[in-house]
PDB file of C-alpha atoms (C1' of nucleotides) in Angstrom:
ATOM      1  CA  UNK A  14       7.502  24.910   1.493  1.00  0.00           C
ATOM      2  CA  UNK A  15       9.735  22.062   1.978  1.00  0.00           C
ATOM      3  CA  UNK A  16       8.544  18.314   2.188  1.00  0.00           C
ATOM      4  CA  UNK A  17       9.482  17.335   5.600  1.00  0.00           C
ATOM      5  CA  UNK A  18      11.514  14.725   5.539  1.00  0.00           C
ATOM      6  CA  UNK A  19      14.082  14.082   8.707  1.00  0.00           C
ATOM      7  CA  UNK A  20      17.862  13.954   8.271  1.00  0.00           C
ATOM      8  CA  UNK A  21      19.058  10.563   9.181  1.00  0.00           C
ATOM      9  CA  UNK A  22      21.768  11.784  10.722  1.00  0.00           C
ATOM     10  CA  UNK A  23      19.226  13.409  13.126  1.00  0.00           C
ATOM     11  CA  UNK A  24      17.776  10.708  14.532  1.00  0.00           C
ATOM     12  CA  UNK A  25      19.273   9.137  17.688  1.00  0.00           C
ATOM     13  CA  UNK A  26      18.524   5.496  19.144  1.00  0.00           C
ATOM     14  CA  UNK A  27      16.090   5.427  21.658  1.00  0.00           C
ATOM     15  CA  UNK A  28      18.139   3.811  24.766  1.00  0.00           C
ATOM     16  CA  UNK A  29      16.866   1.186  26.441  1.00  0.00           C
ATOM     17  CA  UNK A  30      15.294   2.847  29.307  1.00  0.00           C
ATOM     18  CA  UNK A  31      12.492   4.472  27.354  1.00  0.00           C
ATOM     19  CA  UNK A  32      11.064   0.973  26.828  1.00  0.00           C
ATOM     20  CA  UNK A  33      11.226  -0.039  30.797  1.00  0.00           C
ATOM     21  CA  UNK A  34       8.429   1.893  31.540  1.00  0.00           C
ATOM     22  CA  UNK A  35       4.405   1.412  31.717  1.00  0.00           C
ATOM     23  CA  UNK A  36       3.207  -0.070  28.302  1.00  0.00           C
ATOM     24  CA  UNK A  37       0.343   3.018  28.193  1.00  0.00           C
ATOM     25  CA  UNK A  38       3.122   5.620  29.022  1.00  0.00           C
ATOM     26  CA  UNK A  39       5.429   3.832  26.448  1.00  0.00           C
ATOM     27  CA  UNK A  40       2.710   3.129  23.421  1.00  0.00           C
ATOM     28  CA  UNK A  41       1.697   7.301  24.058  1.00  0.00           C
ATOM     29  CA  UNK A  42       6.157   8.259  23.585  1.00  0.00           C
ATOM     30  CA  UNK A  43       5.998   6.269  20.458  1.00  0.00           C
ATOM     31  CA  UNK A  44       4.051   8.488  18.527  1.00  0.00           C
ATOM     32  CA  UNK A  45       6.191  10.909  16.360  1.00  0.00           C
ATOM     33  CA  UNK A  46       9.354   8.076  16.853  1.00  0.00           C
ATOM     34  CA  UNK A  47      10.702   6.438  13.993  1.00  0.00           C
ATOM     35  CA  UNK A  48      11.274   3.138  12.905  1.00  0.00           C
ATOM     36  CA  UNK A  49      14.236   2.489  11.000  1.00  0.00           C
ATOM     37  CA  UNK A  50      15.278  -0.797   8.901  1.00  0.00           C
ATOM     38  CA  UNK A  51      18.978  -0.596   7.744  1.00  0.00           C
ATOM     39  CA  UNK A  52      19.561  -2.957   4.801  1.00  0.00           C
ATOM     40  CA  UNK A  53      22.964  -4.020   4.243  1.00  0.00           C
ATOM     41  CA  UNK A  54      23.562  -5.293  -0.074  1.00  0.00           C
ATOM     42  CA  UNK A  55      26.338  -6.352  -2.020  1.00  0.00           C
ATOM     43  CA  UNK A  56      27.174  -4.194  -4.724  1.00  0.00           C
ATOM     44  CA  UNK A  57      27.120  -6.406  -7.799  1.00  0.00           C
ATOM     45  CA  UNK A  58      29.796  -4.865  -9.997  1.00  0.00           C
ATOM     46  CA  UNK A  59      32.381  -4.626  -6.668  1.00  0.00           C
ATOM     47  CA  UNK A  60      32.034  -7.687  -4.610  1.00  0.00           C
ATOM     48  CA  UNK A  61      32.438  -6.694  -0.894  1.00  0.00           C
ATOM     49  CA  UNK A  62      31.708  -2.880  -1.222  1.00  0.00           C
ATOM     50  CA  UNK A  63      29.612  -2.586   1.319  1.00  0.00           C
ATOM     51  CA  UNK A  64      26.679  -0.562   0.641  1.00  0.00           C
ATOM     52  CA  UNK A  65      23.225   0.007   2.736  1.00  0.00           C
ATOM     53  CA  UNK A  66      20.080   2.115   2.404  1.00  0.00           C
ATOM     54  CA  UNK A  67      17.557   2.560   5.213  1.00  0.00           C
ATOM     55  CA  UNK A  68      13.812   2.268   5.402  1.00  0.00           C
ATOM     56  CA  UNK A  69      12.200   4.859   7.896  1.00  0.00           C
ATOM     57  CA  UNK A  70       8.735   5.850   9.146  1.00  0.00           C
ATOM     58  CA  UNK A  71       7.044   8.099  11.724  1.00  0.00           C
ATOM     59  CA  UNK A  72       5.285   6.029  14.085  1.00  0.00           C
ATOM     60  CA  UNK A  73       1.367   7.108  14.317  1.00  0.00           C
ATOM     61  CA  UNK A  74      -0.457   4.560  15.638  1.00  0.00           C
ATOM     62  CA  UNK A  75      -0.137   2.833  18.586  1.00  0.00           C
ATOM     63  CA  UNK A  76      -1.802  -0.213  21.133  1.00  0.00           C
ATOM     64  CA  UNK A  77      -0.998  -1.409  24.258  1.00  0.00           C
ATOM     65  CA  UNK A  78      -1.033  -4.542  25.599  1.00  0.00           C
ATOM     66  CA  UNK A  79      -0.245  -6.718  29.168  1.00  0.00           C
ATOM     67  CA  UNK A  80      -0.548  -9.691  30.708  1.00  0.00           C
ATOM     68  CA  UNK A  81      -3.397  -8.210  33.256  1.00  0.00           C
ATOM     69  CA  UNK A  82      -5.954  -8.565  30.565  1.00  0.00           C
ATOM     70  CA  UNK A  83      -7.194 -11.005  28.123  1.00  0.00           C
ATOM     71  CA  UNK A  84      -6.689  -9.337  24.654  1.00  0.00           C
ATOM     72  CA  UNK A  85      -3.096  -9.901  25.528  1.00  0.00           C
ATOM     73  CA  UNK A  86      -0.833 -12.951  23.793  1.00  0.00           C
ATOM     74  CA  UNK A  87       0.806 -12.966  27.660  1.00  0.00           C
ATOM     75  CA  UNK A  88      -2.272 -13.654  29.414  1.00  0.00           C
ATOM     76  CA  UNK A  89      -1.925 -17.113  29.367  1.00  0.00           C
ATOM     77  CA  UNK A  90       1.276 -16.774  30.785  1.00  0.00           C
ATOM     78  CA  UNK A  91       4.703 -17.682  29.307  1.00  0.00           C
ATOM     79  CA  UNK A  92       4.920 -19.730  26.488  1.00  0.00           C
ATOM     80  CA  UNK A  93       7.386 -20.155  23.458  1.00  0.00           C
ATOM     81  CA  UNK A  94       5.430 -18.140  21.722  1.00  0.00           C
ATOM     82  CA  UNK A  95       5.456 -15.116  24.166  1.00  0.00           C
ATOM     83  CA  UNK A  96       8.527 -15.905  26.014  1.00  0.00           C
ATOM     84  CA  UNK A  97      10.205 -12.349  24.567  1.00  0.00           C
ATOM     85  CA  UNK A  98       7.237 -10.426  25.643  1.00  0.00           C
ATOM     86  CA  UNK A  99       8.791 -11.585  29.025  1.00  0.00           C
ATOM     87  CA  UNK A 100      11.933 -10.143  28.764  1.00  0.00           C
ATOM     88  CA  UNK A 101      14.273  -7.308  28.574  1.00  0.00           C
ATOM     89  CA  UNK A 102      12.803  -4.329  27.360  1.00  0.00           C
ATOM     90  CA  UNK A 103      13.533  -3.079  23.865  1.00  0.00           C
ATOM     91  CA  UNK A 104      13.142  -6.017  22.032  1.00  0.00           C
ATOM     92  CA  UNK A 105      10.859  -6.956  18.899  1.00  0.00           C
ATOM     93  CA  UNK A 106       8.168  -9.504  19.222  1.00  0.00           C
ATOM     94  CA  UNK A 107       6.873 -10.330  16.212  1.00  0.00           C
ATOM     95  CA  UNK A 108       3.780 -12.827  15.630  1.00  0.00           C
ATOM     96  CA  UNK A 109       2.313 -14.632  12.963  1.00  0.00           C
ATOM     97  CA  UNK A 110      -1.442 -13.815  12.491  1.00  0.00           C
ATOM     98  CA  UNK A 111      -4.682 -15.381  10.605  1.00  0.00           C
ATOM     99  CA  UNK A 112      -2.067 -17.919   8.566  1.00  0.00           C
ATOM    100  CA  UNK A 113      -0.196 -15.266   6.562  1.00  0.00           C
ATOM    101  CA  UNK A 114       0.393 -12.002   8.302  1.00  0.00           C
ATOM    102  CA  UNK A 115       2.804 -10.877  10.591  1.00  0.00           C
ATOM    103  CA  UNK A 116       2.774  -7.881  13.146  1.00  0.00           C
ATOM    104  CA  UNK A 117       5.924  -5.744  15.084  1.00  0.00           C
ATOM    105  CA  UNK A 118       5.392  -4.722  18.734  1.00  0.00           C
ATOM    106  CA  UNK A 119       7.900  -3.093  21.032  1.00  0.00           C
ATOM    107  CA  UNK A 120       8.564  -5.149  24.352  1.00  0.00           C
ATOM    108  CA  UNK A 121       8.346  -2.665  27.500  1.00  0.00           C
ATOM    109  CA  UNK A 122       8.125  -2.758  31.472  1.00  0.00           C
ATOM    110  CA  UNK A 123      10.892  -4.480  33.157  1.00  0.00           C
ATOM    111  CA  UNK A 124      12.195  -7.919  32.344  1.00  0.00           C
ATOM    112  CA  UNK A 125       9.662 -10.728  33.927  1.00  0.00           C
ATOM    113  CA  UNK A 126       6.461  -8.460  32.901  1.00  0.00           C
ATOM    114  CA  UNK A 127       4.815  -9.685  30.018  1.00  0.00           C
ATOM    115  CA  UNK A 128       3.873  -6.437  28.140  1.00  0.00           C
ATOM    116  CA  UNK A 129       4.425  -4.886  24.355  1.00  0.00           C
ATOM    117  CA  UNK A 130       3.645  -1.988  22.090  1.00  0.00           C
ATOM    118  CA  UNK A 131       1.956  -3.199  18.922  1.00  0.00           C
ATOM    119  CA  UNK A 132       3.255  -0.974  16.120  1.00  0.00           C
ATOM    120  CA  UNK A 133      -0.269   0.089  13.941  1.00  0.00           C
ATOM    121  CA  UNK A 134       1.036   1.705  11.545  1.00  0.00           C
ATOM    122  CA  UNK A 135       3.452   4.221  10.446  1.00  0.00           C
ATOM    123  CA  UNK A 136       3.749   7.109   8.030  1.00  0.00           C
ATOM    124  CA  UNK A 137       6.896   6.228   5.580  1.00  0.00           C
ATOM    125  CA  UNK A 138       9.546   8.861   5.464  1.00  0.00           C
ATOM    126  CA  UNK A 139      12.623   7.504   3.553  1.00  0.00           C
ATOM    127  CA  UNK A 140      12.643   4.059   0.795  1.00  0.00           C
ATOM    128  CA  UNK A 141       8.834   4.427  -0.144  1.00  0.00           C
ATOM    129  CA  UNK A 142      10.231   2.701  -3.385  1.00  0.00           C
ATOM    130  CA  UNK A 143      11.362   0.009  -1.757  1.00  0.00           C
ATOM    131  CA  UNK A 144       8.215  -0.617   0.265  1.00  0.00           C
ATOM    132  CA  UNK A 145       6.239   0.033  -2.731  1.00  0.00           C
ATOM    133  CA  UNK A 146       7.925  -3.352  -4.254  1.00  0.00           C
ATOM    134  CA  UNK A 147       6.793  -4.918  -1.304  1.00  0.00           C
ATOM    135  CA  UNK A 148       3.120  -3.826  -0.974  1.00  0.00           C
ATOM    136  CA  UNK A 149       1.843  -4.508  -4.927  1.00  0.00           C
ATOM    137  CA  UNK A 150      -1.495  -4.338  -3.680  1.00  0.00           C
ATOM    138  CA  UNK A 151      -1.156  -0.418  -2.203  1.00  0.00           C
ATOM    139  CA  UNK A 152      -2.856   1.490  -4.726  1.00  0.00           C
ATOM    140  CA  UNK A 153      -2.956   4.679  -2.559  1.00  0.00           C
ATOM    141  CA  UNK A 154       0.203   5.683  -0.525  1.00  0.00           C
ATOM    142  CA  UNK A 155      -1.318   5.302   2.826  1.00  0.00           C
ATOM    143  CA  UNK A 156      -1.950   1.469   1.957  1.00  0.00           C
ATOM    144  CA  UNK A 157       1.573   1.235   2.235  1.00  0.00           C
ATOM    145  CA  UNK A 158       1.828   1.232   5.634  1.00  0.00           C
ATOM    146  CA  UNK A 159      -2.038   2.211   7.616  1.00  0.00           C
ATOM    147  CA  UNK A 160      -2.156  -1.272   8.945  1.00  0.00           C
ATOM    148  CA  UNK A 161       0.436  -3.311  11.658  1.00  0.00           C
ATOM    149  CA  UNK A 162       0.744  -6.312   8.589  1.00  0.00           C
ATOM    150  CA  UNK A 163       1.014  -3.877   5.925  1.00  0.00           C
ATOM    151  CA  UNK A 164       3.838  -2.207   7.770  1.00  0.00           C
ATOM    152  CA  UNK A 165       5.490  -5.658   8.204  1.00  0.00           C
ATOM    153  CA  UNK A 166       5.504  -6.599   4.804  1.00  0.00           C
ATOM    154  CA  UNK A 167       6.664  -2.989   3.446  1.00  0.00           C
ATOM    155  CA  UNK A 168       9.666  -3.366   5.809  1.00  0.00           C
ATOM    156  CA  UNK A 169      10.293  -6.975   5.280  1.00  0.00           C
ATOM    157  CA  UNK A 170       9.259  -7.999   8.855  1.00  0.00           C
ATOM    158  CA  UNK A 171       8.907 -11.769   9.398  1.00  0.00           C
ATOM    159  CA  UNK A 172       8.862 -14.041  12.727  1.00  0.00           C
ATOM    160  CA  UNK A 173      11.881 -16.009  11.779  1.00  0.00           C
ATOM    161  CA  UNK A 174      14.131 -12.784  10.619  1.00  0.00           C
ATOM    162  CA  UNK A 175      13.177 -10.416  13.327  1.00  0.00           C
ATOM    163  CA  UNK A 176      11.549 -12.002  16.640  1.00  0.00           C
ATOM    164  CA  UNK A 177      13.663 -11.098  19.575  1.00  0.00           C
ATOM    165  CA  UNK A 178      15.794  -8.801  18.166  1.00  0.00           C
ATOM    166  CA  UNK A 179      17.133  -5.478  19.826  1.00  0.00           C
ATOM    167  CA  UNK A 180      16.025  -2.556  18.943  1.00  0.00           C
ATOM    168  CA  UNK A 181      18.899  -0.623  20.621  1.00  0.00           C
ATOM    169  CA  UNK A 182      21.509  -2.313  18.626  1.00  0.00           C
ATOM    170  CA  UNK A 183      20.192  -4.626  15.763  1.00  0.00           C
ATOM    171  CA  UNK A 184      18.773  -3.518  12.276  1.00  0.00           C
ATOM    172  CA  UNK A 185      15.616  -2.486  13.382  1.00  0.00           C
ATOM    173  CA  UNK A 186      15.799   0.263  16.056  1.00  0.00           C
ATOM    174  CA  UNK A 187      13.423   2.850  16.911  1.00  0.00           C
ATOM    175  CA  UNK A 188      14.855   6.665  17.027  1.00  0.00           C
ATOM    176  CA  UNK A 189      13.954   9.929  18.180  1.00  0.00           C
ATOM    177  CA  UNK A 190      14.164  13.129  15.378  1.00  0.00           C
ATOM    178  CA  UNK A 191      16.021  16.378  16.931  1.00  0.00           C
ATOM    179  CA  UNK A 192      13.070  18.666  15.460  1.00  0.00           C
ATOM    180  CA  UNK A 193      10.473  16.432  15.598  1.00  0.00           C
ATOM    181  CA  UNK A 194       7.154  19.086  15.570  1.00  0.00           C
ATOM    182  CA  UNK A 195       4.692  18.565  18.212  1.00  0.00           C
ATOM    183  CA  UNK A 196       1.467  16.193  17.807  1.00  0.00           C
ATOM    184  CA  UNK A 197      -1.852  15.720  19.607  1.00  0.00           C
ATOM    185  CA  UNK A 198      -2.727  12.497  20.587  1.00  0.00           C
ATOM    186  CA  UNK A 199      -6.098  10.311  20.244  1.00  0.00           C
ATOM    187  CA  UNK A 200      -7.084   7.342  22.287  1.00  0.00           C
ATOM    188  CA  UNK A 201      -9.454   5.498  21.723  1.00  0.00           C
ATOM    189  CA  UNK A 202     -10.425   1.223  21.978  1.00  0.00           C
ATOM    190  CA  UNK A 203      -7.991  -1.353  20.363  1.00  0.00           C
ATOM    191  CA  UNK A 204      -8.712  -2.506  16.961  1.00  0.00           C
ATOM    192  CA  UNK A 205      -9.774  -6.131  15.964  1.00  0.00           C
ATOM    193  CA  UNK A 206     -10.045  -7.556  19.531  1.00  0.00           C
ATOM    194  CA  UNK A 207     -13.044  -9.158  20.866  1.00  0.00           C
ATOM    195  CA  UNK A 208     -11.447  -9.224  24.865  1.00  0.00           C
ATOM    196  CA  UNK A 209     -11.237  -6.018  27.307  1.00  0.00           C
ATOM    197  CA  UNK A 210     -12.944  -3.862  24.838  1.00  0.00           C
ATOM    198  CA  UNK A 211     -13.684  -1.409  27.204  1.00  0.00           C
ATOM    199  CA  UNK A 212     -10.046  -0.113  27.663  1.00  0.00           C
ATOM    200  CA  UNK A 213      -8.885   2.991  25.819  1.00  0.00           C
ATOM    201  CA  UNK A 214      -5.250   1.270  24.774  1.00  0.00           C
ATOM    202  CA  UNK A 215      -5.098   2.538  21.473  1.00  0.00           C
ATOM    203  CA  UNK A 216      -2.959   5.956  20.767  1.00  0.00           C
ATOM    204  CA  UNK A 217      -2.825   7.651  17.429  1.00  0.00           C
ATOM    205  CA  UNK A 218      -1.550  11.126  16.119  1.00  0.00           C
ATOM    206  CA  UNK A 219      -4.663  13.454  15.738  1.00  0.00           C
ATOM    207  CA  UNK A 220      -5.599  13.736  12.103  1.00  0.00           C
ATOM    208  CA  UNK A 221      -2.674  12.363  10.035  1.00  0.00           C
ATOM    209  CA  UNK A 222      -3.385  10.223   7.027  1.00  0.00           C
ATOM    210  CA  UNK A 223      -1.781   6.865   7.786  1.00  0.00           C
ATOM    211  CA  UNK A 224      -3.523   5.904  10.746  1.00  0.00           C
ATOM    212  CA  UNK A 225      -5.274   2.820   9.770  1.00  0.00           C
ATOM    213  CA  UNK A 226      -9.390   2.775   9.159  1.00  0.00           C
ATOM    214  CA  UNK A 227     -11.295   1.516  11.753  1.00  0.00           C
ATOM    215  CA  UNK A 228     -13.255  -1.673  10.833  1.00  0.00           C
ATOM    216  CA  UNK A 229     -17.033  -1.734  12.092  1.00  0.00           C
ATOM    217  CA  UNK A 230     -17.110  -4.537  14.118  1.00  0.00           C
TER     218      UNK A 230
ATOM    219  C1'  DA B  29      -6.155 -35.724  18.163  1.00  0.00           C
ATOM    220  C1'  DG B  30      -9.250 -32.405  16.640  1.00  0.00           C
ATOM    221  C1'  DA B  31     -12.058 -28.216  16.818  1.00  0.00           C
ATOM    222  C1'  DG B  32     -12.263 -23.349  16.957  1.00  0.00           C
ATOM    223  C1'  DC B  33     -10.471 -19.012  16.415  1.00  0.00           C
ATOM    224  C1'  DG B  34      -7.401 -14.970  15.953  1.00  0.00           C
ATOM    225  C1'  DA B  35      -3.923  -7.864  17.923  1.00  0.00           C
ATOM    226  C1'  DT B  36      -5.634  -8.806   9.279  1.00  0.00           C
ATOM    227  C1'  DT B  37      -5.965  -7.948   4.592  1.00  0.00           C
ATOM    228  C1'  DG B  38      -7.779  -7.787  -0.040  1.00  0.00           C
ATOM    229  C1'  DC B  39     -11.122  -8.948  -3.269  1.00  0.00           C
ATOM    230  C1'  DC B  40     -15.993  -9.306  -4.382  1.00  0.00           C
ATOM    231  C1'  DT B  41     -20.890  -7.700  -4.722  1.00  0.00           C
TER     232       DT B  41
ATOM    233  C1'  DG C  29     -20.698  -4.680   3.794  1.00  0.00           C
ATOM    234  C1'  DG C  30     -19.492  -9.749   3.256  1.00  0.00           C
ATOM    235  C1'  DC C  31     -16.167 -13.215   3.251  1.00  0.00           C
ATOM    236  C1'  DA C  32     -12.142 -16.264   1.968  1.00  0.00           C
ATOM    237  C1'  DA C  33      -7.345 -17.145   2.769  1.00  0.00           C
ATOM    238  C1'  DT C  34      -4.428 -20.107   5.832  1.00  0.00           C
ATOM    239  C1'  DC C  35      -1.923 -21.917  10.026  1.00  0.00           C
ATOM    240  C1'  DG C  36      -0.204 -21.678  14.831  1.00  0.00           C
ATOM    241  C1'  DC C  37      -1.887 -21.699  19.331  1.00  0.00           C
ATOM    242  C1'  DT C  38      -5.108 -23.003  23.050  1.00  0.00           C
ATOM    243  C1'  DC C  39      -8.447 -25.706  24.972  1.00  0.00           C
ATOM    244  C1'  DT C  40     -11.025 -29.974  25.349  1.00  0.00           C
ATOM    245  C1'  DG C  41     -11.427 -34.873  25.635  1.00  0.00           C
TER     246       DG C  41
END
DNA sequence: AGAGCGATTGCCT
DNA sequence: GGCAATCGCTCTG
């Protein structure tokens, strides 16, 4: 039996009304999506031969989050910080976390809502070698990726390259396969919070390997 | 101005 | 399971 692995010529950009929806409605569509980092390099022996290679992933892991509750950055309102959870749909907002990590979420609802998808983690699909260079410290594959920093770092994800971008038209986008095979769907509480524990915001694909361990606590 | 803490991870026992 | 790393953001005074 074949190793699934999507053609990337059969995945299609998710347009930019997927993402102005509700943030519960839009974390649960995520699942089975794709995230996709083109990389543009320079081809050493050719100067200006253009030549890219993509990273891509299957989404698996999912949270919501939204200015009507307190686990959210946009609680307090808009700040620089979360000023692009405020606007248009389909953008990245990408935060800096405990001094040294950073995580990806999706921004969703319509412009003036303060909402976004954080990205949990991901099940790699094409460039593994790539985000092995990335993730030293991954000793098993699903390190590479079962976590929303780990998934940062193995596709190069920083505040100061990637906040704000679109994800429509930049070189992160998220993208539907055409034979993408049906999932179930978990939800369950949002990892790592302390707020609004009682909400069931978290959405993962029933049994597959890189959705990222739950911590006690 | 300063304290406290966080949508995490990795290393240690 | 415990805990250090490390800094931006929020709140308090």
């Amino acid at each position: 039996m074949d190793v699934y692995r999507p053609s990337t010529t059969h995945l299609r950009v998710l347009p930019r009304r997927f993402y102005q929806a509700s943030v519960l409605s839009v974390a649960r569509d995520l699942l089975g999506t794709y995230l996709v980092r083109t990389v543009a390099t320079r081809d050493r022996q050719e100067p200006g031969s253009g030549i890219e290679y993509r990273l891509v992933a299957r989404i698996v892991e999912t949270e919501a989050y939204h200015e009507s509750e307190p686990a959210s950055h946009s609680y307090r309102g808009i700040r620089p910080r979360t000023e692009v959870m405020f606007g248009d749909p389909g953008h990245a907002y990408v935060y800096f976390i405990y001094g040294m990590h950073y995580c990806f979420n999706v921004v969703c609802e319509a412009s003036g809502i303060g909402s976004a998808v954080l990205i949990r983690a991901v099940e790699p699909m094409h460039g593994e070698a790539v985000m092995r260079s990335r993730r030293p410290a991954a000793r098993r594959p699903q390190e590479l990726t079962n976590g929303p920093a780990k998934l940062a770092q193995a596709f190069g994800i920083t505040r100061d390259r990637d906040n704000g971008k679109d994800l429509v038209s930049s070189d992160i986008r998220i993208c539907a396969y055409r034979d993408e095979p049906a999932h179930s769907v978990n939800r369950t509480g949002r990892i790592g919070i302390t707020k609004a524990r009682d909400l069931d915001w978290r959405f993962t694909i029933a049994g597959n390997p890189y959705v990222s361990k739950k911590r006690t606590r």
